[in-house]
Structures are given as structure tokens and as C-alpha cells.
PDB file of C-alpha atoms in Angstrom:
ATOM      1  CA  MET A   1      -0.042   0.040  -0.025  1.00  0.00           C
ATOM      2  CA  SER A   2       0.850   3.740  -0.013  1.00  0.00           C
ATOM      3  CA  LYS A   3       3.730   3.815  -2.580  1.00  0.00           C
ATOM      4  CA  GLY A   4       6.150   4.473   0.233  1.00  0.00           C
ATOM      5  CA  ASN A   5       4.256   7.735   1.230  1.00  0.00           C
ATOM      6  CA  THR A   6       4.052   7.775   5.051  1.00  0.00           C
ATOM      7  CA  LYS A   7       2.655  11.314   5.207  1.00  0.00           C
ATOM      8  CA  LYS A   8      -0.757  10.173   4.114  1.00  0.00           C
ATOM      9  CA  GLU A   9      -1.047  12.849   1.539  1.00  0.00           C
ATOM     10  CA  LEU A  10      -0.668  12.708  -2.348  1.00  0.00           C
ATOM     11  CA  SER A  11       1.672  14.876  -4.459  1.00  0.00           C
ATOM     12  CA  PRO A  12      -0.048  17.130  -7.012  1.00  0.00           C
ATOM     13  CA  GLU A  13       0.768  14.541  -9.756  1.00  0.00           C
ATOM     14  CA  GLN A  14      -0.759  11.661  -7.715  1.00  0.00           C
ATOM     15  CA  THR A  15      -3.750  13.798  -6.935  1.00  0.00           C
ATOM     16  CA  ALA A  16      -4.300  14.625 -10.588  1.00  0.00           C
ATOM     17  CA  ASP A  17      -3.833  10.960 -11.594  1.00  0.00           C
ATOM     18  CA  LEU A  18      -6.351   9.816  -8.997  1.00  0.00           C
ATOM     19  CA  LEU A  19      -8.922  12.338  -9.854  1.00  0.00           C
ATOM     20  CA  HIS A  20      -8.621  11.484 -13.567  1.00  0.00           C
ATOM     21  CA  ILE A  21      -9.233   7.698 -12.624  1.00  0.00           C
ATOM     22  CA  LEU A  22     -12.108   8.618 -10.234  1.00  0.00           C
ATOM     23  CA  LYS A  23     -13.843  10.953 -12.930  1.00  0.00           C
ATOM     24  CA  SER A  24     -13.427   8.445 -15.637  1.00  0.00           C
ATOM     25  CA  ARG A  25     -14.962   5.674 -13.411  1.00  0.00           C
ATOM     26  CA  PHE A  26     -17.805   7.915 -12.377  1.00  0.00           C
ATOM     27  CA  GLU A  27     -18.667   8.854 -15.981  1.00  0.00           C
ATOM     28  CA  LYS A  28     -18.568   5.104 -17.006  1.00  0.00           C
ATOM     29  CA  ASN A  29     -20.723   3.981 -14.234  1.00  0.00           C
ATOM     30  CA  MET A  30     -23.644   6.583 -14.014  1.00  0.00           C
ATOM     31  CA  SER A  31     -26.035   3.927 -12.876  1.00  0.00           C
ATOM     32  CA  ARG A  32     -24.323   3.745  -9.634  1.00  0.00           C
ATOM     33  CA  HIS A  33     -24.922   7.299  -8.696  1.00  0.00           C
ATOM     34  CA  LYS A  34     -28.013   8.561 -10.406  1.00  0.00           C
ATOM     35  CA  GLY A  35     -28.668  12.323  -9.937  1.00  0.00           C
ATOM     36  CA  LEU A  36     -25.041  12.999  -8.636  1.00  0.00           C
ATOM     37  CA  GLU A  37     -22.820  15.395 -10.598  1.00  0.00           C
ATOM     38  CA  TRP A  38     -19.046  14.881 -10.805  1.00  0.00           C
ATOM     39  CA  ASN A  39     -18.272  18.603 -10.233  1.00  0.00           C
ATOM     40  CA  LYS A  40     -19.931  18.543  -6.786  1.00  0.00           C
ATOM     41  CA  VAL A  41     -18.072  15.317  -6.021  1.00  0.00           C
ATOM     42  CA  LEU A  42     -14.865  16.894  -7.167  1.00  0.00           C
ATOM     43  CA  GLU A  43     -15.390  19.946  -5.097  1.00  0.00           C
ATOM     44  CA  ARG A  44     -15.968  17.866  -1.932  1.00  0.00           C
ATOM     45  CA  LEU A  45     -12.732  15.919  -2.738  1.00  0.00           C
ATOM     46  CA  THR A  46     -10.742  19.050  -3.230  1.00  0.00           C
ATOM     47  CA  ASN A  47     -11.808  20.314   0.218  1.00  0.00           C
ATOM     48  CA  LYS A  48     -10.934  16.918   1.852  1.00  0.00           C
ATOM     49  CA  PRO A  49      -7.404  16.142   0.722  1.00  0.00           C
ATOM     50  CA  GLU A  50      -6.945  13.736   3.428  1.00  0.00           C
ATOM     51  CA  LYS A  51      -9.666  11.538   1.825  1.00  0.00           C
ATOM     52  CA  LEU A  52      -7.823  11.541  -1.429  1.00  0.00           C
ATOM     53  CA  TRP A  53      -5.057   9.497   0.232  1.00  0.00           C
ATOM     54  CA  VAL A  54      -7.608   7.046   1.510  1.00  0.00           C
ATOM     55  CA  LEU A  55      -9.158   6.731  -2.041  1.00  0.00           C
ATOM     56  CA  ASP A  56      -5.726   6.190  -3.448  1.00  0.00           C
ATOM     57  CA  GLU A  57      -5.101   3.402  -1.015  1.00  0.00           C
ATOM     58  CA  MET A  58      -8.377   1.812  -2.109  1.00  0.00           C
ATOM     59  CA  GLU A  59      -7.263   2.276  -5.788  1.00  0.00           C
ATOM     60  CA  ILE A  60      -3.742   0.885  -5.297  1.00  0.00           C
ATOM     61  CA  THR A  61      -5.044  -2.291  -3.618  1.00  0.00           C
ATOM     62  CA  GLY A  62      -7.365  -3.019  -6.522  1.00  0.00           C
ATOM     63  CA  GLY A  63     -10.762  -1.722  -5.066  1.00  0.00           C
ATOM     64  CA  GLU A  64     -11.713   0.557  -7.917  1.00  0.00           C
ATOM     65  CA  PRO A  65     -13.637   3.032  -5.636  1.00  0.00           C
ATOM     66  CA  ASP A  66     -16.593   4.831  -6.894  1.00  0.00           C
ATOM     67  CA  VAL A  67     -19.395   6.985  -5.559  1.00  0.00           C
ATOM     68  CA  VAL A  68     -22.505   4.998  -4.734  1.00  0.00           C
ATOM     69  CA  ASP A  69     -24.492   7.382  -2.471  1.00  0.00           C
ATOM     70  CA  TYR A  70     -24.902  10.938  -1.176  1.00  0.00           C
ATOM     71  CA  ASP A  71     -25.967  11.509   2.522  1.00  0.00           C
ATOM     72  CA  GLU A  72     -28.011  14.633   2.426  1.00  0.00           C
ATOM     73  CA  ALA A  73     -27.912  15.055   6.290  1.00  0.00           C
ATOM     74  CA  SER A  74     -24.067  15.156   6.379  1.00  0.00           C
ATOM     75  CA  GLY A  75     -23.353  16.406   2.997  1.00  0.00           C
ATOM     76  CA  GLU A  76     -21.004  13.475   2.482  1.00  0.00           C
ATOM     77  CA  TYR A  77     -20.436  11.210  -0.743  1.00  0.00           C
ATOM     78  CA  ILE A  78     -20.109   7.600   0.030  1.00  0.00           C
ATOM     79  CA  PHE A  79     -17.498   5.518  -1.865  1.00  0.00           C
ATOM     80  CA  TYR A  80     -17.474   1.725  -2.068  1.00  0.00           C
ATOM     81  CA  ASP A  81     -14.929  -0.527  -3.492  1.00  0.00           C
ATOM     82  CA  CYS A  82     -16.653  -1.396  -6.854  1.00  0.00           C
ATOM     83  CA  SER A  83     -14.071  -3.823  -8.469  1.00  0.00           C
ATOM     84  CA  ALA A  84     -15.799  -6.635 -10.185  1.00  0.00           C
ATOM     85  CA  GLU A  85     -14.066  -9.233  -8.012  1.00  0.00           C
ATOM     86  CA  SER A  86     -12.599  -8.826  -4.540  1.00  0.00           C
ATOM     87  CA  PRO A  87      -9.719  -6.369  -4.487  1.00  0.00           C
ATOM     88  CA  LYS A  88      -6.548  -8.357  -5.553  1.00  0.00           C
ATOM     89  CA  GLY A  89      -4.216  -6.430  -3.230  1.00  0.00           C
ATOM     90  CA  ARG A  90      -6.222  -7.493  -0.142  1.00  0.00           C
ATOM     91  CA  ARG A  91      -6.641 -11.126  -0.693  1.00  0.00           C
ATOM     92  CA  SER A  92      -5.489 -14.049   1.472  1.00  0.00           C
ATOM     93  CA  VAL A  93      -6.193 -12.409   4.735  1.00  0.00           C
ATOM     94  CA  CYS A  94      -8.161 -13.679   7.755  1.00  0.00           C
ATOM     95  CA  TYR A  95     -10.785 -11.583   9.405  1.00  0.00           C
ATOM     96  CA  ASP A  96      -9.077  -9.792  12.334  1.00  0.00           C
ATOM     97  CA  ARG A  97      -5.957  -9.630  14.481  1.00  0.00           C
ATOM     98  CA  GLU A  98      -7.312 -12.177  17.009  1.00  0.00           C
ATOM     99  CA  ALA A  99      -8.041 -14.622  14.303  1.00  0.00           C
ATOM    100  CA  LEU A 100      -4.520 -14.024  12.847  1.00  0.00           C
ATOM    101  CA  GLU A 101      -2.789 -14.667  16.212  1.00  0.00           C
ATOM    102  CA  SER A 102      -4.905 -17.835  16.775  1.00  0.00           C
ATOM    103  CA  ARG A 103      -3.256 -19.464  13.830  1.00  0.00           C
ATOM    104  CA  LYS A 104      -0.243 -21.516  14.956  1.00  0.00           C
ATOM    105  CA  GLU A 105       0.764 -22.587  11.313  1.00  0.00           C
ATOM    106  CA  HIS A 106       0.389 -21.015   7.924  1.00  0.00           C
ATOM    107  CA  GLN A 107      -0.506 -17.489   9.183  1.00  0.00           C
ATOM    108  CA  PRO A 108      -1.518 -15.127   6.511  1.00  0.00           C
ATOM    109  CA  GLU A 109       0.422 -11.840   6.071  1.00  0.00           C
ATOM    110  CA  ASN A 110      -2.557  -9.591   7.444  1.00  0.00           C
ATOM    111  CA  ASN A 111      -6.092  -9.352   8.361  1.00  0.00           C
ATOM    112  CA  ALA A 112      -9.044  -7.555   6.905  1.00  0.00           C
ATOM    113  CA  VAL A 113      -9.896  -5.456  10.053  1.00  0.00           C
ATOM    114  CA  ASP A 114      -6.392  -3.984  10.552  1.00  0.00           C
ATOM    115  CA  MET A 115      -5.734  -3.532   6.848  1.00  0.00           C
ATOM    116  CA  ALA A 116      -9.061  -1.599   6.583  1.00  0.00           C
ATOM    117  CA  ALA A 117      -8.214   0.550   9.575  1.00  0.00           C
ATOM    118  CA  ALA A 118      -4.739   1.367   8.233  1.00  0.00           C
ATOM    119  CA  MET A 119      -6.202   2.330   4.929  1.00  0.00           C
ATOM    120  CA  GLY A 120      -8.839   4.555   6.695  1.00  0.00           C
ATOM    121  CA  ILE A 121     -11.932   2.666   5.485  1.00  0.00           C
ATOM    122  CA  ALA A 122     -14.569   0.617   7.046  1.00  0.00           C
ATOM    123  CA  LEU A 123     -15.537  -3.010   6.082  1.00  0.00           C
ATOM    124  CA  LEU A 124     -18.933  -3.117   4.256  1.00  0.00           C
ATOM    125  CA  THR A 125     -21.811  -4.256   6.467  1.00  0.00           C
ATOM    126  CA  GLU A 126     -24.098  -6.820   5.285  1.00  0.00           C
ATOM    127  CA  GLU A 127     -26.639  -4.187   4.358  1.00  0.00           C
ATOM    128  CA  GLN A 128     -24.023  -2.247   2.406  1.00  0.00           C
ATOM    129  CA  TYR A 129     -22.701  -5.416   0.611  1.00  0.00           C
ATOM    130  CA  ARG A 130     -26.447  -6.243  -0.471  1.00  0.00           C
ATOM    131  CA  ALA A 131     -26.846  -2.657  -1.626  1.00  0.00           C
ATOM    132  CA  LEU A 132     -23.628  -2.806  -3.702  1.00  0.00           C
ATOM    133  CA  GLN A 133     -24.980  -5.887  -5.277  1.00  0.00           C
ATOM    134  CA  GLN A 134     -27.916  -3.982  -6.485  1.00  0.00           C
ATOM    135  CA  LEU A 135     -25.689  -1.938  -8.541  1.00  0.00           C
ATOM    136  CA  GLY A 136     -23.969  -4.665 -10.487  1.00  0.00           C
ATOM    137  CA  LYS A 137     -22.723  -8.225 -10.240  1.00  0.00           C
ATOM    138  CA  PHE A 138     -19.824  -8.353  -7.775  1.00  0.00           C
ATOM    139  CA  ASP A 139     -17.813 -11.205  -6.357  1.00  0.00           C
ATOM    140  CA  THR A 140     -19.073 -13.755  -8.914  1.00  0.00           C
ATOM    141  CA  LYS A 141     -15.797 -15.718  -8.688  1.00  0.00           C
ATOM    142  CA  THR A 142     -14.358 -14.365  -5.321  1.00  0.00           C
ATOM    143  CA  SER A 143     -15.769 -13.582  -1.921  1.00  0.00           C
ATOM    144  CA  SER A 144     -15.412 -10.502   0.457  1.00  0.00           C
ATOM    145  CA  TRP A 145     -15.168 -10.395   4.265  1.00  0.00           C
ATOM    146  CA  ILE A 146     -17.911  -8.095   5.696  1.00  0.00           C
ATOM    147  CA  ALA A 147     -18.353  -6.456   9.139  1.00  0.00           C
ATOM    148  CA  THR A 148     -19.375  -9.163  11.403  1.00  0.00           C
ATOM    149  CA  PRO A 149     -21.692  -8.730  14.470  1.00  0.00           C
ATOM    150  CA  PRO A 150     -19.836  -9.032  17.817  1.00  0.00           C
ATOM    151  CA  ALA A 151     -21.983 -11.889  18.854  1.00  0.00           C
ATOM    152  CA  ILE A 152     -20.909 -13.922  15.951  1.00  0.00           C
ATOM    153  CA  ARG A 153     -17.316 -12.893  16.277  1.00  0.00           C
ATOM    154  CA  LYS A 154     -17.264 -13.834  19.994  1.00  0.00           C
ATOM    155  CA  LEU A 155     -18.161 -17.270  19.014  1.00  0.00           C
ATOM    156  CA  GLY A 156     -15.169 -17.514  16.607  1.00  0.00           C
ATOM    157  CA  GLY A 157     -16.956 -16.850  13.293  1.00  0.00           C
ATOM    158  CA  ALA A 158     -16.879 -14.076  10.643  1.00  0.00           C
ATOM    159  CA  LEU A 159     -19.171 -13.232   7.770  1.00  0.00           C
ATOM    160  CA  PHE A 160     -18.450 -12.991   4.063  1.00  0.00           C
ATOM    161  CA  GLY A 161     -20.449 -12.472   0.875  1.00  0.00           C
ATOM    162  CA  ASP A 162     -20.547 -13.422  -2.723  1.00  0.00           C
ATOM    163  CA  ARG A 163     -22.712 -13.668  -5.732  1.00  0.00           C
ATOM    164  CA  ARG A 164     -23.511 -17.164  -7.242  1.00  0.00           C
ATOM    165  CA  TYR A 165     -26.297 -18.439  -9.241  1.00  0.00           C
ATOM    166  CA  ASP A 166     -27.650 -14.826  -9.664  1.00  0.00           C
ATOM    167  CA  HIS A 167     -28.059 -14.521  -5.933  1.00  0.00           C
ATOM    168  CA  VAL A 168     -26.283 -12.742  -3.169  1.00  0.00           C
ATOM    169  CA  PHE A 169     -25.139 -14.990  -0.392  1.00  0.00           C
ATOM    170  CA  ILE A 170     -23.949 -14.108   3.082  1.00  0.00           C
ATOM    171  CA  TYR A 171     -21.984 -17.054   4.744  1.00  0.00           C
ATOM    172  CA  HIS A 172     -19.944 -17.764   7.821  1.00  0.00           C
ATOM    173  CA  ASN A 173     -16.403 -19.129   8.299  1.00  0.00           C
ATOM    174  CA  GLY A 174     -14.072 -19.370  11.011  1.00  0.00           C
ATOM    175  CA  ALA A 175     -12.538 -15.936  11.464  1.00  0.00           C
ATOM    176  CA  GLN A 176      -8.962 -17.434  11.244  1.00  0.00           C
ATOM    177  CA  SER A 177      -9.685 -18.817   7.566  1.00  0.00           C
ATOM    178  CA  TYR A 178      -8.255 -17.156   4.595  1.00  0.00           C
ATOM    179  CA  TYR A 179      -8.297 -17.978   0.969  1.00  0.00           C
ATOM    180  CA  ALA A 180      -6.682 -16.697  -2.211  1.00  0.00           C
ATOM    181  CA  ALA A 181     -10.054 -15.610  -3.531  1.00  0.00           C
ATOM    182  CA  ARG A 182     -11.327 -13.742  -0.457  1.00  0.00           C
ATOM    183  CA  ALA A 183     -10.464 -10.123   0.366  1.00  0.00           C
ATOM    184  CA  PHE A 184     -12.529  -7.460   1.777  1.00  0.00           C
ATOM    185  CA  ARG A 185     -14.633  -4.409   0.530  1.00  0.00           C
ATOM    186  CA  GLY A 186     -14.763  -1.024   2.206  1.00  0.00           C
ATOM    187  CA  SER A 187     -16.527   2.172   2.199  1.00  0.00           C
ATOM    188  CA  LEU A 188     -15.509   5.799   2.799  1.00  0.00           C
ATOM    189  CA  ARG A 189     -17.407   8.800   3.565  1.00  0.00           C
ATOM    190  CA  VAL A 190     -16.157  12.030   2.029  1.00  0.00           C
TER     191      VAL A 190
END
């Protein structure tokens, strides 16, 4: 992640490149954000440069962030990872630190909860994951960890979702499990 940039800010060149990518994705996927205008999103992004770093982290790890909603009460635009399959740069991770530390053999390099926190994003909830799936067909060959209720996590489990047979499924697994085809998707409010 972060191209070696520990200051959590982008150079003018990185900013221009990212804004070009985001604008292009926004224009190609208007069905994800009906009624929203790029110029207003751009104005908000320009006034929140710290959020650009987060969006860049989402992009670097393969999330392909895009605007999916607008919160009128807060004035925030909501971005989700919209890559067709789970983000490649976040795969093969277990659910959280406790799960990672519980593995005595074959530990993955990281976990979804810590990676999301380091990036500045939140794991999608089940509701958000289902809403994302209304905008297209995601995770048809992969799966994504989602925020797990504490009661399930306390018992050792964690939730993930995918789309198979043209239906969205939410499943459970041991939180310590990890697979080459499972990553996590996140959200960011700007």
C-alpha cells in the first residue's frame, strides 16, 4: 500500500492521476450514482485532501472506488470498492488480529480489519454489501469479508459475501480462515 508515502498525503501529480481515474470511473458507471454530479463530488474531494489519500489506497489495492450514494444530512459522498471481484491487493487475509494470532501454522500476512483501519476505510456491512450488489454483479468468482456482528465474532466466526447463481449469499467461516479468492470491500465517506 501507499507507494512509500508515510505522510498520508498525495503529491500534486498523484492527486491529478487519481482524480482522472475517479472521474473516468464515475462517468462510465452513471447507474451507480443517478442524480449526482461529478463537479460537486470533485469540489468535496478538493476540500478533503486527506480523503484522497484513502481513495488512493483503495485504488492501489485494486478496489476501484466509486461514488455509490450521497448523505444529504451530512453532505457526504459515499464511496465503495466497486471492483468486479474482491480487490486483488487485499486477498488471502483472515478476518481480524485475534484470528491471525490464533493461527499457529500458515499464518496469512495480514487481516481484513487491521488493513481496513490502516487504509482509513470501514468494512462493508451486510446491508451495504447487499446494496452494492444492486448496482451490478460483484464477487461472482471471489468473496469478500464483511463487518461481523460481535455476537458471531465472539463465538469464533466471521461473515463474508459473494454472488453465485445470480443471488447474493452471506456465509460464515471461522475468522482465522483465509483464501486466495477472498479479500474485503470497504466504504469511505467524503
